[in-house]
CSV table of C-alpha atoms in Angstrom, one decimal:
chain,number,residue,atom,x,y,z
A,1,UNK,CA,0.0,0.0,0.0
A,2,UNK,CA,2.5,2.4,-1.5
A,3,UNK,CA,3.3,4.9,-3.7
A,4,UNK,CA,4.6,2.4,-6.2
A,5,UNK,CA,1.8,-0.9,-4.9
A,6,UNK,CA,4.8,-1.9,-2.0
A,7,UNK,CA,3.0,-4.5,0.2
A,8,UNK,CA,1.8,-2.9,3.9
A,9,UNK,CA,1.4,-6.4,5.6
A,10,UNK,CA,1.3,-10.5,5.5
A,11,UNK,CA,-1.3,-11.1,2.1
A,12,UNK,CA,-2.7,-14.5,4.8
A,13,UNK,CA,-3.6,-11.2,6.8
A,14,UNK,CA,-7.6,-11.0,5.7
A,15,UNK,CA,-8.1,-15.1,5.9
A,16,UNK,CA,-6.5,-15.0,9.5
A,17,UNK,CA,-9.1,-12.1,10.3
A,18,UNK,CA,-12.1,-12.7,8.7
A,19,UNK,CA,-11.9,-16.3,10.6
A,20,UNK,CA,-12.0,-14.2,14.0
A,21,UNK,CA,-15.0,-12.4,13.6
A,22,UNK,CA,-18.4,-13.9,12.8
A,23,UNK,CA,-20.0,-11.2,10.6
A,24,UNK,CA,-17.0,-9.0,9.3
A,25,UNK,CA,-16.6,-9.2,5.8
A,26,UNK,CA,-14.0,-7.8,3.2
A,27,UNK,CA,-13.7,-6.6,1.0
A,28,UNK,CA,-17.7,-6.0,1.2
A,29,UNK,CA,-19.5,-7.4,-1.4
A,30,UNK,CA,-20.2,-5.3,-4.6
A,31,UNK,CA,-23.8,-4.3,-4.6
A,32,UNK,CA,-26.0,-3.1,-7.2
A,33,UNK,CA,-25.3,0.9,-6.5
A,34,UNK,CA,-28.8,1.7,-6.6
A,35,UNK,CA,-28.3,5.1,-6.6
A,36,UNK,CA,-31.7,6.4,-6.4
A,37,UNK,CA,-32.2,4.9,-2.9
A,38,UNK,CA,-32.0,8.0,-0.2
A,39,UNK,CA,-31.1,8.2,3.3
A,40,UNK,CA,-33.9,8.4,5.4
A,41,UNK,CA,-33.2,12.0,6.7
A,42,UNK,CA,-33.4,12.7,2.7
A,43,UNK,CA,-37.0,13.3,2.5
A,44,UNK,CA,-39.2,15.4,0.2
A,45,UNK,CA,-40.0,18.6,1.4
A,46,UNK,CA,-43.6,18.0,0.8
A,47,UNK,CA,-43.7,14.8,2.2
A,48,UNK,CA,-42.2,15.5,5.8
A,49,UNK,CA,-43.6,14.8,8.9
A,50,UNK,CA,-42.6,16.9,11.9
A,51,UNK,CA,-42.5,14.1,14.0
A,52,UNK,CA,-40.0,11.5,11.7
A,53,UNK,CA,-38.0,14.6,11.8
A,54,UNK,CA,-37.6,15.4,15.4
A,55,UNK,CA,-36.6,11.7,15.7
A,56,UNK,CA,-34.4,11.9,13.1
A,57,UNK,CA,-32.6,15.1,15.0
A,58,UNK,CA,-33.0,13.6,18.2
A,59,UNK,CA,-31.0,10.4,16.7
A,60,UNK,CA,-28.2,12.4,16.0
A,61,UNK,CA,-27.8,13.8,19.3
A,62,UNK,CA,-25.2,12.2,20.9
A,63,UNK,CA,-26.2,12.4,24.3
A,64,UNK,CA,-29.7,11.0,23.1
A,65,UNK,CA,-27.5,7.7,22.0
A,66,UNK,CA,-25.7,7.4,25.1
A,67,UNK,CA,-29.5,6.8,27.2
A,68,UNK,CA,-29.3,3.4,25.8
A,69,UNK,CA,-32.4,1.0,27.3
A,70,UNK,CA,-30.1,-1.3,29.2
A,71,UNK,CA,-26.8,-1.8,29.9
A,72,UNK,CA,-26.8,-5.1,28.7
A,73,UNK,CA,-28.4,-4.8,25.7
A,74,UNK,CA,-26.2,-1.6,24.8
A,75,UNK,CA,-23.1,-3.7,25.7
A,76,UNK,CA,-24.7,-6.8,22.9
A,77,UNK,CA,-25.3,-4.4,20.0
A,78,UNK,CA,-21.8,-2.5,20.4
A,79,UNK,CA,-20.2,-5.9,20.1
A,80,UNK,CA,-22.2,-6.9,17.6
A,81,UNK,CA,-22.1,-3.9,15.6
A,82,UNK,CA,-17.8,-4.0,15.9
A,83,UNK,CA,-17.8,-7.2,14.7
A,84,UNK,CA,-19.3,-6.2,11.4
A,85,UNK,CA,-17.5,-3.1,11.6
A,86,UNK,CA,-14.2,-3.7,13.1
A,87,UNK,CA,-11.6,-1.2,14.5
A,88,UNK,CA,-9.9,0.1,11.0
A,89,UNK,CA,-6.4,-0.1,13.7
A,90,UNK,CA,-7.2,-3.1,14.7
A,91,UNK,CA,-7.3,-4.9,11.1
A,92,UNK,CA,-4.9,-2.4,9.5
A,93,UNK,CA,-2.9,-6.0,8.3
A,94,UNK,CA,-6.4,-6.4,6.7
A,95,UNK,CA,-7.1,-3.2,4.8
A,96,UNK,CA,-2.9,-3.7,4.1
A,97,UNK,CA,-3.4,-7.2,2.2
A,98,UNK,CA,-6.2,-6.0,0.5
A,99,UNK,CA,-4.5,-3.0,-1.0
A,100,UNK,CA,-1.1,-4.8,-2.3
A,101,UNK,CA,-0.5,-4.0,-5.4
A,102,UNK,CA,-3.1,-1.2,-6.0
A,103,UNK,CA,-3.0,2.5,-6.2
A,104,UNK,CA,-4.3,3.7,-3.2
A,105,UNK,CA,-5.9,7.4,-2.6
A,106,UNK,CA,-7.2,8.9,0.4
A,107,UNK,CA,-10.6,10.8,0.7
A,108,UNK,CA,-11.2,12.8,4.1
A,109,UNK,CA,-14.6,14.3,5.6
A,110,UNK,CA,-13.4,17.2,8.0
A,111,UNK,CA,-16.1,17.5,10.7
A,112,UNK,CA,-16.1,15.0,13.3
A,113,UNK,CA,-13.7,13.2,10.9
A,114,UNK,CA,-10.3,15.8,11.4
A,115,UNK,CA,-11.6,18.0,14.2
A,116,UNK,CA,-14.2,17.2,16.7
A,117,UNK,CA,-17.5,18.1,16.8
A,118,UNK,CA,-17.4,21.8,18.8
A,119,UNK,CA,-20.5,23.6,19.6
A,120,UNK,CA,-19.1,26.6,17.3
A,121,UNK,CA,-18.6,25.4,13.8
A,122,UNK,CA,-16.0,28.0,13.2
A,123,UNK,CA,-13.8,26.7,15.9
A,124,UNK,CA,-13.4,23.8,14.6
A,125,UNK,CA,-10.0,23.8,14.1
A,126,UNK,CA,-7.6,20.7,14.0
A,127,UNK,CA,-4.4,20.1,15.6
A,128,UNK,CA,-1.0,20.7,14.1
A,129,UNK,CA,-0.9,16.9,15.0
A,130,UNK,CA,-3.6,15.9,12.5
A,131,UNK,CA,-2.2,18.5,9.7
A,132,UNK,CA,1.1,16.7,9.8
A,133,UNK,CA,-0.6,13.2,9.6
A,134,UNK,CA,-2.9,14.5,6.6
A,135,UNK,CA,0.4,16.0,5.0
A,136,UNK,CA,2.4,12.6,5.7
A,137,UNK,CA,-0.7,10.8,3.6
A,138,UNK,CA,-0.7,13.4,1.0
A,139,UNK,CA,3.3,13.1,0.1
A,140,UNK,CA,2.5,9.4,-0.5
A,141,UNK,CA,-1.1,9.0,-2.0
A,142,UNK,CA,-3.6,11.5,-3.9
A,143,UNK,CA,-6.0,12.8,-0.9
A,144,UNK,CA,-9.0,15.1,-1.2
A,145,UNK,CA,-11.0,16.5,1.6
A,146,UNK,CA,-14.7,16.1,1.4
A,147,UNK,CA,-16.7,18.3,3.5
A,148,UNK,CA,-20.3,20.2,3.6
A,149,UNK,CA,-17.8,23.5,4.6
A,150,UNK,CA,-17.3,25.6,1.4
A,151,UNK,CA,-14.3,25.1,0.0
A,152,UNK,CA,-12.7,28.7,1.3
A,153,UNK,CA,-13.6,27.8,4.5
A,154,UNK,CA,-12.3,23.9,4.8
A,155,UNK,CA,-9.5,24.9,2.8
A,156,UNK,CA,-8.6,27.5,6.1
A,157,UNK,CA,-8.8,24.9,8.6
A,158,UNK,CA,-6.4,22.4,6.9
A,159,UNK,CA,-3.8,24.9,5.2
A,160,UNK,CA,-2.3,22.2,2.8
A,161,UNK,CA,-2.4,23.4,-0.8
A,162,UNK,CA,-1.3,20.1,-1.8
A,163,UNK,CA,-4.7,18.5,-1.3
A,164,UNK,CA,-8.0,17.9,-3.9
A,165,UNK,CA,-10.9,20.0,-2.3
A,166,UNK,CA,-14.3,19.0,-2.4
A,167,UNK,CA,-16.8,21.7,-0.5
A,168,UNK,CA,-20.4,22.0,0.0
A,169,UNK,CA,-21.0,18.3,0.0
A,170,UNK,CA,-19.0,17.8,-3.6
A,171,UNK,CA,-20.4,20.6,-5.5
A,172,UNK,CA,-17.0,22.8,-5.6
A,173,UNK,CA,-14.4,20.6,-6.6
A,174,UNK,CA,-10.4,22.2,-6.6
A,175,UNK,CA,-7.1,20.7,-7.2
A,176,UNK,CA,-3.8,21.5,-5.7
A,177,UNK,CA,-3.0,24.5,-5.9
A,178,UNK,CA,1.0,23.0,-5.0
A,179,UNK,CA,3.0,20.1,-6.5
A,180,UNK,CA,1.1,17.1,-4.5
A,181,UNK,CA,4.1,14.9,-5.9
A,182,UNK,CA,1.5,12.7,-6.8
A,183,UNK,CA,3.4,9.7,-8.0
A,184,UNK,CA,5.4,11.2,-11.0
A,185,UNK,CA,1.9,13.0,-12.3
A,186,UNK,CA,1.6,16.8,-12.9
A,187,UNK,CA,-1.1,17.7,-10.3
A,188,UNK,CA,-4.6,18.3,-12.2
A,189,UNK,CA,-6.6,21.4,-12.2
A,190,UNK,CA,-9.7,20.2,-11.2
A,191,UNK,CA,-13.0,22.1,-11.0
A,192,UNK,CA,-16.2,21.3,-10.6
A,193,UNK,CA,-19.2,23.8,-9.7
A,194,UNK,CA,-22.6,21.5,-10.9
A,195,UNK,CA,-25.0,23.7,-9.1
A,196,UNK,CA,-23.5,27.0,-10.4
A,197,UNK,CA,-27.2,28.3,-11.2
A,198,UNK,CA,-28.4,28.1,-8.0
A,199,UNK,CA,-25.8,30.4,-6.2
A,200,UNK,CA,-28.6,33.8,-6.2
A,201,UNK,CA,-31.3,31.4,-5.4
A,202,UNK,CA,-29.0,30.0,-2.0
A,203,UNK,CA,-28.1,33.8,-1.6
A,204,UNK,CA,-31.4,34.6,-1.2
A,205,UNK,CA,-32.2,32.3,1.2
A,206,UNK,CA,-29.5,32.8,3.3
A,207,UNK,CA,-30.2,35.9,4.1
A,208,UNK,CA,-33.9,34.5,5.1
A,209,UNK,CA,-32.8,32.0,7.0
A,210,UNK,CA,-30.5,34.3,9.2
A,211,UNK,CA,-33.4,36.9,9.4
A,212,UNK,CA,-36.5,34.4,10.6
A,213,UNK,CA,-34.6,31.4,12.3
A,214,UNK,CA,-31.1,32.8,13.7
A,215,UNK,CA,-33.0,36.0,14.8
A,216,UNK,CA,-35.6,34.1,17.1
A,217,UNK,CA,-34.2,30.5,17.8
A,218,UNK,CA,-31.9,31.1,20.4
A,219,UNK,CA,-28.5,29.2,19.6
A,220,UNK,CA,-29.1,28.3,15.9
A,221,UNK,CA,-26.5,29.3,13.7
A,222,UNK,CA,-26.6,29.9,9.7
A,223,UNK,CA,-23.9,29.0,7.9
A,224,UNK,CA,-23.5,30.2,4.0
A,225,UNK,CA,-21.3,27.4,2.5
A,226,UNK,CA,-21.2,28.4,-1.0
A,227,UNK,CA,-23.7,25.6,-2.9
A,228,UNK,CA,-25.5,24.7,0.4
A,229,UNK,CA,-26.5,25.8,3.5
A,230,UNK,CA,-26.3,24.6,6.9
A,231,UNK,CA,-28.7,25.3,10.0
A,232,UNK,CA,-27.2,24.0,13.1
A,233,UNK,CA,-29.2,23.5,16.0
A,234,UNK,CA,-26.0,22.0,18.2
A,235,UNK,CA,-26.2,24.9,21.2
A,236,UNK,CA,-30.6,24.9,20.6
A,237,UNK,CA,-32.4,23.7,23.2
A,238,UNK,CA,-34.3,20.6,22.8
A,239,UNK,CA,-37.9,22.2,23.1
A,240,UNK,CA,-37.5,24.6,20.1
A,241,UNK,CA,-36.5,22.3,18.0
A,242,UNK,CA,-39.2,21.5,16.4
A,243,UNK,CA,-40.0,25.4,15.7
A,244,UNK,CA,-36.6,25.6,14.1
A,245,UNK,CA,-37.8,22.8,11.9
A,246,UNK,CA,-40.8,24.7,10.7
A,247,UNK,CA,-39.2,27.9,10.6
A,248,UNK,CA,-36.6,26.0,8.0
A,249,UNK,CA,-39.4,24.8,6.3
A,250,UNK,CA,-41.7,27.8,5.9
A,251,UNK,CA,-38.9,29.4,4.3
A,252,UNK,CA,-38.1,26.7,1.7
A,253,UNK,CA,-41.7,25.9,0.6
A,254,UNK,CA,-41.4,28.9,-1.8
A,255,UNK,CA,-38.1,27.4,-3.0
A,256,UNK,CA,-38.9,23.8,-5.1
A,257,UNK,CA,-35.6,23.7,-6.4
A,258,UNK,CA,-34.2,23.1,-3.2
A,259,UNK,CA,-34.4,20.2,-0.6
A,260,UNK,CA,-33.8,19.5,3.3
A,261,UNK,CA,-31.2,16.7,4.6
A,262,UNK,CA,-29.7,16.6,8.0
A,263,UNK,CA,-26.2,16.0,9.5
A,264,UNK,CA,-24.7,15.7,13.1
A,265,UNK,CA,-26.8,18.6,14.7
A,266,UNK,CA,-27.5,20.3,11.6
A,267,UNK,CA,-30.1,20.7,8.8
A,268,UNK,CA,-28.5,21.2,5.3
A,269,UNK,CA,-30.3,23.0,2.7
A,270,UNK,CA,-29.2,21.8,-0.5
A,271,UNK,CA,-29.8,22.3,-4.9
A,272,UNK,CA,-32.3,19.8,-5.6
A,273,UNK,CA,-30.0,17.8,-8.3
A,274,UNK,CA,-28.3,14.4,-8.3
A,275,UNK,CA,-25.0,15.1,-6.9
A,276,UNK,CA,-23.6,14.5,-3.4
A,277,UNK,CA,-20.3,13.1,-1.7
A,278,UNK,CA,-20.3,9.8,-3.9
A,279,UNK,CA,-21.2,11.7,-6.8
A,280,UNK,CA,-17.6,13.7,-6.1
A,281,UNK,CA,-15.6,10.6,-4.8
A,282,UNK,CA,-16.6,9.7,-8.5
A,283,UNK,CA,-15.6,13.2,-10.1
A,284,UNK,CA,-12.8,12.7,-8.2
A,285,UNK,CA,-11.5,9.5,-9.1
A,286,UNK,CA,-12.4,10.1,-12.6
A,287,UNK,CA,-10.0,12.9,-12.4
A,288,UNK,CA,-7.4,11.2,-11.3
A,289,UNK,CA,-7.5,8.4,-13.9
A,290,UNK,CA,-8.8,5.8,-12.0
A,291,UNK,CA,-12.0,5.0,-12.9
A,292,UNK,CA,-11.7,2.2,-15.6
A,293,UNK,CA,-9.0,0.8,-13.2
A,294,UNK,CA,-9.1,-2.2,-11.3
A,295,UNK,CA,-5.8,-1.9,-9.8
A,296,UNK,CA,-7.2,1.2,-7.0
A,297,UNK,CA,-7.9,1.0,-3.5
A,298,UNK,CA,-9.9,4.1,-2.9
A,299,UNK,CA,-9.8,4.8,0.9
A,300,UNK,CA,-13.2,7.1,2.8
A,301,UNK,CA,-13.3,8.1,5.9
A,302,UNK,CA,-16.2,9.9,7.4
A,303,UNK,CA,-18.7,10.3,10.4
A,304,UNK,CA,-21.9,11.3,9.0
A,305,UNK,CA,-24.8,10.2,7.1
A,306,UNK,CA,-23.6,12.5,4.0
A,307,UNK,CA,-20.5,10.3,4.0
A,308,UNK,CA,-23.0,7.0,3.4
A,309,UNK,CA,-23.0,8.2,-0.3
A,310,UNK,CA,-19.6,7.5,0.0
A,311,UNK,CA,-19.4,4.6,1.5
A,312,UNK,CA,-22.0,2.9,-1.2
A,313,UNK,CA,-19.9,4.1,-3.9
A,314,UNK,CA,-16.8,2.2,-2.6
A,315,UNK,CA,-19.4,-0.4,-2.6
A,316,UNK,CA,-21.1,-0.5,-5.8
A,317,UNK,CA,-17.4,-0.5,-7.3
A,318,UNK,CA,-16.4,-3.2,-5.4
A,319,UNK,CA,-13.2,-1.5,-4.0
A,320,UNK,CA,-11.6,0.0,-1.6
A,321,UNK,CA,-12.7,0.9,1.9
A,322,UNK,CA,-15.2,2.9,3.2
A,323,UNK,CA,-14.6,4.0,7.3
A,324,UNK,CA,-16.9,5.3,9.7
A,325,UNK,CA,-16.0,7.4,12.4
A,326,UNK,CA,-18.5,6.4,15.2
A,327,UNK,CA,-18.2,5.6,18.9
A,328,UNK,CA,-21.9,4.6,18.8
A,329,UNK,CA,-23.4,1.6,16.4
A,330,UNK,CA,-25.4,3.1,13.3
A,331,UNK,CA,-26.6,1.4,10.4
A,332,UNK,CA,-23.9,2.1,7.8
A,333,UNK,CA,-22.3,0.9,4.6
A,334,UNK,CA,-18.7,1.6,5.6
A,335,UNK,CA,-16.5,-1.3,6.6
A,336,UNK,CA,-14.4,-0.6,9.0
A,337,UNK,CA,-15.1,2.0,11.9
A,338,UNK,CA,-13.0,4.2,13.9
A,339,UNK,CA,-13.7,6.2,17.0
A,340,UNK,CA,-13.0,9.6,17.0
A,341,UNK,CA,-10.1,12.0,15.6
A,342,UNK,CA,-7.6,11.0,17.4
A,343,UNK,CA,-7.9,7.6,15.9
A,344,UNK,CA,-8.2,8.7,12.7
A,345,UNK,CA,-4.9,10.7,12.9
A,346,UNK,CA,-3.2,7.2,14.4
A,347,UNK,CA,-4.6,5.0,11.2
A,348,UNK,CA,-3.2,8.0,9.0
A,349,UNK,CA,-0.1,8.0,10.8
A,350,UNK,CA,0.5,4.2,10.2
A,351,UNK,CA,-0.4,4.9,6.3
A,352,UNK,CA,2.6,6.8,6.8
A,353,UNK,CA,5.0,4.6,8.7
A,354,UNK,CA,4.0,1.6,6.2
A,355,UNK,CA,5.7,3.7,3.2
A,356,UNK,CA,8.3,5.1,5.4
């Protein structure tokens, strides 16, 4: 798992593993990409009941997960749930004898992915640990960063020119703007805006957004990210929830162009069109020249339920892995899991010391 397809670890690695765990898998099984299948949170506007949504932002509460029934039966599913989706530390041999020989590249959410989850989205800054780690990865492999943040504004977090860019969930895609030394190749200008039109329209309701919810929801925050928007409810109180909900919604139903997802604590407003983060892992691997190849091992790692287009992609294609960042079990279509930051800055750090 090198630059140049240099083996990470023992090829007997994924036989020895997958005999260890009872329902792990990999590499996952290719699936038929049905691409028109949405995430639950990815309703129609019209079709939306208040109170599927207030579960669905309850859900993503983390302190709403931890008040699990029983201790017992929280203890069962978390096992359970790892051994389908093991540690991506623990079974780094695996993910190492399933890459040898193959081109790998490394995709990267930001939010609860590089940086923790902070109740200010603009302070979420990472640490000058992570930055080296994510520098480290992008010397040896083609990385990109995925996020919901604009581009501008996830590009200022992470300072590292060398890196792809793909902001408000994969509609501004930008190439490095710095020799990424990516493995003898002149680095690519890459650009890719596919809801360009919509940028008055997102403008427009922006500014109606900050003026009816911001101005009488205490706590919520508007945040203009280029292509999309994002309404987080993180520092709302539980009780007014709900009338941030319809507040969003009054204010999108003169806007059919546009639709209604939600995040960790957050309520994206988005161009109605067929493009999200699998859409751009596809752009992007396109890009690079890999998408007739069989020889890549595309590697995701995200937290959130904008990263499962992601993670079906990988799946659909039959390669590479997809990781979740998650210390609670969720229904997802990554493969491996991971914690928190801090354990995705150790698995980048040992992509590192395996092409040392």
């Amino acid at each position: 798992m090198t630059k140049h397809g240099v083996v990470l670890g023992p090829e007997d690695a994924i036989v020895a593993a997958a005999a260890a765990a009872r329902h792990f898998s990999f590499p996952p099984p290719r699936t038929g990409g049905d691409s028109c299948r949405k995430l639950a949170a990815q309703v129609d506007l019209g079709a939306a009941v208040m109170g599927s949504w207030l579960d669905s932002m309850k859900a993503s509460s983390p302190r709403h997960r931890l008040m699990a029934p029983l201790p017992g039966a929280a203890d069962a599913e978390h096992d359970d749930w790892m051994e389908r989706h093991p540690s991506a530390l623990d079974r780094f041999d695996v993910l190492a004898a399933a890459a040898k020989g193959k081109q790998v590249a490394v995709f990267l959410d930001y939010d609860g992915t590089l940086s923790p989850i902070v109740e200010d989205p603009d302070r979420a800054v990472m640490t000058d640990e992570m930055r080296e780690a994510v520098r480290g990865v992008a010397a040896r492999f083609p990385t990109a960063i995925v996020s919901g943040r604009c581009c501008d504004k996830v590009f200022g977090f992470v300072r590292l020119a060398e890196l792809y860019y793909a902001g408000s969930h994969g509609m501004d895609i930008r190439g490095p703007t710095a020799d990424p030394n990516h493995h003898g190749k002149e680095a690519k200008s890459v650009l890719c805006q596919p809801a360009s039109e919509f940028l008055p329209v997102i403008e427009e309701v922006y500014g109606a957004l900050v003026e009816q919810v911001e101005a009488s929801i205490p706590g919520a925050k508007v945040e203009n990210n280029k292509f999309c928007l994002s309404v987080h409810f993180r520092c709302v109180e539980e009780a007014a929830w709900g009338a941030l909900f319809e507040q969003v919604r009054s204010v999108l139903k003169d806007y059919p162009g546009l639709r209604l997802t939600q995040g960790r604590k957050v309520l994206e407003v988005r161009p109605m069109i067929k493009w999200d983060k699998g859409k751009a892992l596809e752009f992007l691997l396109d890009s690079l020249g890999y998408a007739e190849r069989s020889d890549v091992f595309p590697i995701y790692i995200g937290d959130d339920r904008t990263d499962e287009d992601a993670f079906k992609v990988l799946r659909s294609r039959g390669q590479g892995a997809g990781i979740l960042v998650s210390k609670f079990p969720k229904e997802t279509s990554a493969s491996f899991s991971l914690r928190e930051p801090g354990e995705v800055r150790d698995f980048l750090r040992r992509l590192v010391d395996a092409n040392a």
